Amino acid sequence: MPDEVVPNGAAPPPNEPTKTKGMPNKMSLKLSHLPSKKDIKVVYPRTPSSIDPNNPPWPAFRGYHTYSFAYATMGHRLPTILGKAIDDVIETLNQESEEDRVKDLVECMERMDKLKVDLESHAKLRPVIDDGEADVALWNKEIAKFFQGKDFMNAPWLFAEAYKYRRLRECFSVSKHWRHYDVFFRQKCDTFSRSGDAVFELSTRFIEPFKHKEGMSDTEKLEAERLMFMELTQVCLWGNSTDLSLLINMTEEQIKALQSTGGENLAATEKNILGNDMARLWEVVNGLRTNTGGRVDFVLDNAGFELYCDCVYADFLIQSGLAKQVRFHGKRYPWFVSDVTKKDWNWLLNSMVYGHLFPKVSDAEMESLRRLGLRWKEYEKEGKWVYEQHPFWCTGYTYWDLHSEAPDLFLHLSKSDLVIFKGDLNHRKLTYDCAAPPSTEFDIAIGPMASAAGAPRVCSMRTIKSDVVVGLGPEGDALADKLEKEEPGWKISGKYAVVLLSEGRPGEKVRFA
């Protein structure tokens, strides 16, 4: 191409360098008259058609993100938890005498050792072995569709962490004698046995069924119920603080401090509920007596003390007439260290009635616990309390996929008047565990669990112990930034909490594509 000629020997225009023959044009870009750059924050999620388990609505947390709790979990916490699980198996092995059982357990340990190596070496995610569990097809479909070639560190943290616990289940489920072995059971029992102060604080208060004082007006009775409900909601909420996957080396004194249920402590901690829909929750629950059938569902989190608090809360709902039936949803097998299984449920109630976990307490205190346990077992016999364990709860899917991957469970929950999701893991699954702005509305963050036809009212009670935080209101982004500067690590401390409510679309006909 010929060189450009400047007509009549005129000088080049301002800011345009003279070209030299054989040299590229290195024109500099002048942006001095343009507006200054702005900090850009993602406001809206991906479009529904582009959302899948490897591409959440907002960016996923992944194990290689050094700034996130995912990095600490995948790199340190999970290998530590697995190491303690192996120690538990060794303790059991040393107590066994039958050769067939010993050899079988040794093979379980060898599979655990292989899992630990895979975890520490960031191995690729292989399909789950068909061990007869009802969730195998769900797991392997998700791996095949979305995680081909992904490993423990570059798959989304939520899926990779859940996959680790499914592989741990596989270590025992393919065995002959140890299919139902729980490597975390000793830890769960021990932690509850060290929770005596808080346990008896509640049992001595609730030994007698709730009833109003004589001579109270209807208005006074309603206010008394409201105050009791608000206080017990906090007890139920902060009971979530004792999560064994986080409190691996906690002392007894530290556990007591976390579990304090006294009035002064609850008043002091209410200010730490950053997203607080408790007043709206009361209006919903108060309406159950007159407007609906009064069924409340709890999607459970931790065994031991948190489950005990959940039961105290559910007991009040039944006694006060706010609910006619409570359904508890637990896990089919050991999950995320301290999640509730049917064995944990039975152990708690039977330990309360028959156990000797607290040898240093008074006879009166033990009697209060025994009578509380007897009342709860009676609820089970009468069908007022029902324990359930659907396979979907132990999959890698979030609850955005509950409608499509477990339509029977979605239909079942749609018949509930209120579904309370307890704890951090359930909250992560509700919100797709991704980097949504803290100001994101809860209804938006939980997607189909709020927007699908027939979606039930959903409440998330969660002490904040991981990166995802939503539902903090219009000023939520600024509040989160302020906390980040003043209290680094506030998202994983368990000091802060949310009680968030979605009205859902109850009563509408559930539809499936």
PDB file of C-alpha atoms in Angstrom, residues 275-402:
ATOM      1  CA  GLY A 275     -31.250 -10.315  57.214  1.00  0.00           C
ATOM      2  CA  ASN A 276     -34.119 -10.612  59.684  1.00  0.00           C
ATOM      3  CA  ASP A 277     -37.592 -11.731  58.549  1.00  0.00           C
ATOM      4  CA  MET A 278     -38.639 -13.067  61.978  1.00  0.00           C
ATOM      5  CA  ALA A 279     -41.584 -10.664  62.241  1.00  0.00           C
ATOM      6  CA  ARG A 280     -42.898 -11.798  58.837  1.00  0.00           C
ATOM      7  CA  LEU A 281     -42.278 -15.418  59.847  1.00  0.00           C
ATOM      8  CA  TRP A 282     -44.475 -14.959  62.920  1.00  0.00           C
ATOM      9  CA  GLU A 283     -47.298 -13.580  60.761  1.00  0.00           C
ATOM     10  CA  VAL A 284     -47.079 -16.649  58.518  1.00  0.00           C
ATOM     11  CA  VAL A 285     -46.990 -19.145  61.393  1.00  0.00           C
ATOM     12  CA  ASN A 286     -49.751 -17.359  63.289  1.00  0.00           C
ATOM     13  CA  GLY A 287     -51.951 -17.701  60.223  1.00  0.00           C
ATOM     14  CA  LEU A 288     -51.523 -21.475  60.044  1.00  0.00           C
ATOM     15  CA  ARG A 289     -54.144 -22.110  62.729  1.00  0.00           C
ATOM     16  CA  THR A 290     -56.963 -20.478  60.812  1.00  0.00           C
ATOM     17  CA  ASN A 291     -55.946 -20.416  57.146  1.00  0.00           C
ATOM     18  CA  THR A 292     -54.384 -23.797  56.404  1.00  0.00           C
ATOM     19  CA  GLY A 293     -53.810 -27.313  57.618  1.00  0.00           C
ATOM     20  CA  GLY A 294     -50.867 -26.374  59.792  1.00  0.00           C
ATOM     21  CA  ARG A 295     -48.083 -28.561  58.360  1.00  0.00           C
ATOM     22  CA  VAL A 296     -44.500 -27.374  58.919  1.00  0.00           C
ATOM     23  CA  ASP A 297     -41.449 -29.124  57.440  1.00  0.00           C
ATOM     24  CA  PHE A 298     -37.873 -28.919  58.750  1.00  0.00           C
ATOM     25  CA  VAL A 299     -35.056 -29.742  56.335  1.00  0.00           C
ATOM     26  CA  LEU A 300     -32.563 -30.651  59.043  1.00  0.00           C
ATOM     27  CA  ASP A 301     -28.904 -29.762  59.373  1.00  0.00           C
ATOM     28  CA  ASN A 302     -26.754 -30.901  62.312  1.00  0.00           C
ATOM     29  CA  ALA A 303     -27.386 -33.764  64.718  1.00  0.00           C
ATOM     30  CA  GLY A 304     -26.983 -33.424  68.475  1.00  0.00           C
ATOM     31  CA  PHE A 305     -27.608 -30.026  70.021  1.00  0.00           C
ATOM     32  CA  GLU A 306     -28.975 -28.333  66.888  1.00  0.00           C
ATOM     33  CA  LEU A 307     -31.455 -31.169  66.322  1.00  0.00           C
ATOM     34  CA  TYR A 308     -32.422 -30.904  70.005  1.00  0.00           C
ATOM     35  CA  CYS A 309     -33.140 -27.165  69.528  1.00  0.00           C
ATOM     36  CA  ASP A 310     -35.149 -27.924  66.382  1.00  0.00           C
ATOM     37  CA  CYS A 311     -37.249 -30.367  68.378  1.00  0.00           C
ATOM     38  CA  VAL A 312     -37.858 -27.873  71.206  1.00  0.00           C
ATOM     39  CA  TYR A 313     -39.056 -25.404  68.560  1.00  0.00           C
ATOM     40  CA  ALA A 314     -41.262 -28.001  66.848  1.00  0.00           C
ATOM     41  CA  ASP A 315     -42.656 -29.042  70.259  1.00  0.00           C
ATOM     42  CA  PHE A 316     -43.819 -25.471  70.880  1.00  0.00           C
ATOM     43  CA  LEU A 317     -45.439 -25.287  67.431  1.00  0.00           C
ATOM     44  CA  ILE A 318     -47.468 -28.422  68.233  1.00  0.00           C
ATOM     45  CA  GLN A 319     -48.362 -27.436  71.826  1.00  0.00           C
ATOM     46  CA  SER A 320     -49.491 -23.929  70.905  1.00  0.00           C
ATOM     47  CA  GLY A 321     -51.626 -25.193  68.038  1.00  0.00           C
ATOM     48  CA  LEU A 322     -49.630 -23.177  65.499  1.00  0.00           C
ATOM     49  CA  ALA A 323     -48.914 -26.444  63.673  1.00  0.00           C
ATOM     50  CA  LYS A 324     -50.766 -29.734  63.582  1.00  0.00           C
ATOM     51  CA  GLN A 325     -47.953 -31.793  62.062  1.00  0.00           C
ATOM     52  CA  VAL A 326     -44.177 -31.384  61.734  1.00  0.00           C
ATOM     53  CA  ARG A 327     -42.168 -33.365  59.179  1.00  0.00           C
ATOM     54  CA  PHE A 328     -38.401 -33.665  59.637  1.00  0.00           C
ATOM     55  CA  HIS A 329     -36.215 -34.335  56.581  1.00  0.00           C
ATOM     56  CA  GLY A 330     -32.832 -35.938  57.284  1.00  0.00           C
ATOM     57  CA  LYS A 331     -30.088 -37.688  55.330  1.00  0.00           C
ATOM     58  CA  ARG A 332     -30.077 -41.333  54.258  1.00  0.00           C
ATOM     59  CA  TYR A 333     -26.448 -41.795  55.300  1.00  0.00           C
ATOM     60  CA  PRO A 334     -23.584 -39.870  57.022  1.00  0.00           C
ATOM     61  CA  TRP A 335     -23.162 -36.501  55.325  1.00  0.00           C
ATOM     62  CA  PHE A 336     -21.024 -33.393  55.887  1.00  0.00           C
ATOM     63  CA  VAL A 337     -19.803 -34.761  59.249  1.00  0.00           C
ATOM     64  CA  SER A 338     -22.690 -33.807  61.524  1.00  0.00           C
ATOM     65  CA  ASP A 339     -25.849 -33.895  59.390  1.00  0.00           C
ATOM     66  CA  VAL A 340     -28.821 -35.764  60.883  1.00  0.00           C
ATOM     67  CA  THR A 341     -29.457 -39.394  59.920  1.00  0.00           C
ATOM     68  CA  LYS A 342     -32.253 -41.668  61.170  1.00  0.00           C
ATOM     69  CA  LYS A 343     -29.727 -43.241  63.537  1.00  0.00           C
ATOM     70  CA  ASP A 344     -28.939 -39.806  65.010  1.00  0.00           C
ATOM     71  CA  TRP A 345     -32.653 -39.081  65.379  1.00  0.00           C
ATOM     72  CA  ASN A 346     -33.321 -42.357  67.221  1.00  0.00           C
ATOM     73  CA  TRP A 347     -30.187 -41.950  69.334  1.00  0.00           C
ATOM     74  CA  LEU A 348     -31.193 -38.490  70.537  1.00  0.00           C
ATOM     75  CA  LEU A 349     -34.698 -39.462  71.636  1.00  0.00           C
ATOM     76  CA  ASN A 350     -33.620 -42.742  73.254  1.00  0.00           C
ATOM     77  CA  SER A 351     -30.664 -41.103  75.012  1.00  0.00           C
ATOM     78  CA  MET A 352     -32.989 -38.506  76.484  1.00  0.00           C
ATOM     79  CA  VAL A 353     -35.311 -41.187  77.853  1.00  0.00           C
ATOM     80  CA  TYR A 354     -32.915 -43.989  78.781  1.00  0.00           C
ATOM     81  CA  GLY A 355     -29.372 -42.643  78.543  1.00  0.00           C
ATOM     82  CA  HIS A 356     -26.690 -41.735  81.070  1.00  0.00           C
ATOM     83  CA  LEU A 357     -24.846 -39.049  79.114  1.00  0.00           C
ATOM     84  CA  PHE A 358     -24.800 -36.504  81.935  1.00  0.00           C
ATOM     85  CA  PRO A 359     -23.695 -38.273  85.148  1.00  0.00           C
ATOM     86  CA  LYS A 360     -23.010 -35.058  87.113  1.00  0.00           C
ATOM     87  CA  VAL A 361     -26.470 -33.478  86.848  1.00  0.00           C
ATOM     88  CA  SER A 362     -29.289 -33.647  89.388  1.00  0.00           C
ATOM     89  CA  ASP A 363     -32.121 -36.164  89.357  1.00  0.00           C
ATOM     90  CA  ALA A 364     -34.569 -33.320  88.682  1.00  0.00           C
ATOM     91  CA  GLU A 365     -32.637 -32.250  85.586  1.00  0.00           C
ATOM     92  CA  MET A 366     -32.481 -35.797  84.270  1.00  0.00           C
ATOM     93  CA  GLU A 367     -36.210 -36.198  84.875  1.00  0.00           C
ATOM     94  CA  SER A 368     -36.908 -33.043  82.857  1.00  0.00           C
ATOM     95  CA  LEU A 369     -34.929 -34.458  79.930  1.00  0.00           C
ATOM     96  CA  ARG A 370     -36.585 -37.875  80.210  1.00  0.00           C
ATOM     97  CA  ARG A 371     -40.105 -36.438  80.200  1.00  0.00           C
ATOM     98  CA  LEU A 372     -39.290 -34.199  77.245  1.00  0.00           C
ATOM     99  CA  GLY A 373     -38.030 -37.232  75.325  1.00  0.00           C
ATOM    100  CA  LEU A 374     -41.132 -39.253  76.195  1.00  0.00           C
ATOM    101  CA  ARG A 375     -43.380 -36.472  74.879  1.00  0.00           C
ATOM    102  CA  TRP A 376     -41.460 -36.326  71.613  1.00  0.00           C
ATOM    103  CA  LYS A 377     -41.618 -40.096  71.159  1.00  0.00           C
ATOM    104  CA  GLU A 378     -45.369 -39.875  71.717  1.00  0.00           C
ATOM    105  CA  TYR A 379     -45.608 -37.289  68.941  1.00  0.00           C
ATOM    106  CA  GLU A 380     -43.983 -39.859  66.645  1.00  0.00           C
ATOM    107  CA  LYS A 381     -46.472 -42.556  67.608  1.00  0.00           C
ATOM    108  CA  GLU A 382     -49.394 -40.183  67.025  1.00  0.00           C
ATOM    109  CA  GLY A 383     -48.083 -39.056  63.621  1.00  0.00           C
ATOM    110  CA  LYS A 384     -47.685 -35.453  64.763  1.00  0.00           C
ATOM    111  CA  TRP A 385     -43.954 -35.772  64.088  1.00  0.00           C
ATOM    112  CA  VAL A 386     -42.726 -37.661  61.013  1.00  0.00           C
ATOM    113  CA  TYR A 387     -39.100 -38.357  60.059  1.00  0.00           C
ATOM    114  CA  GLU A 388     -38.298 -38.734  56.322  1.00  0.00           C
ATOM    115  CA  GLN A 389     -35.123 -39.249  54.235  1.00  0.00           C
ATOM    116  CA  HIS A 390     -35.378 -38.686  50.478  1.00  0.00           C
ATOM    117  CA  PRO A 391     -32.336 -39.642  48.296  1.00  0.00           C
ATOM    118  CA  PHE A 392     -32.197 -36.145  46.741  1.00  0.00           C
ATOM    119  CA  TRP A 393     -30.862 -34.566  49.944  1.00  0.00           C
ATOM    120  CA  CYS A 394     -27.572 -36.473  49.468  1.00  0.00           C
ATOM    121  CA  THR A 395     -26.836 -35.430  45.883  1.00  0.00           C
ATOM    122  CA  GLY A 396     -24.651 -32.743  44.365  1.00  0.00           C
ATOM    123  CA  TYR A 397     -27.638 -30.879  42.936  1.00  0.00           C
ATOM    124  CA  THR A 398     -28.741 -27.548  44.370  1.00  0.00           C
ATOM    125  CA  TYR A 399     -32.361 -26.893  45.240  1.00  0.00           C
ATOM    126  CA  TRP A 400     -32.774 -24.920  42.014  1.00  0.00           C
ATOM    127  CA  ASP A 401     -32.880 -28.428  40.470  1.00  0.00           C
ATOM    128  CA  LEU A 402     -35.235 -29.986  43.014  1.00  0.00           C
TER     129      LEU A 402
END
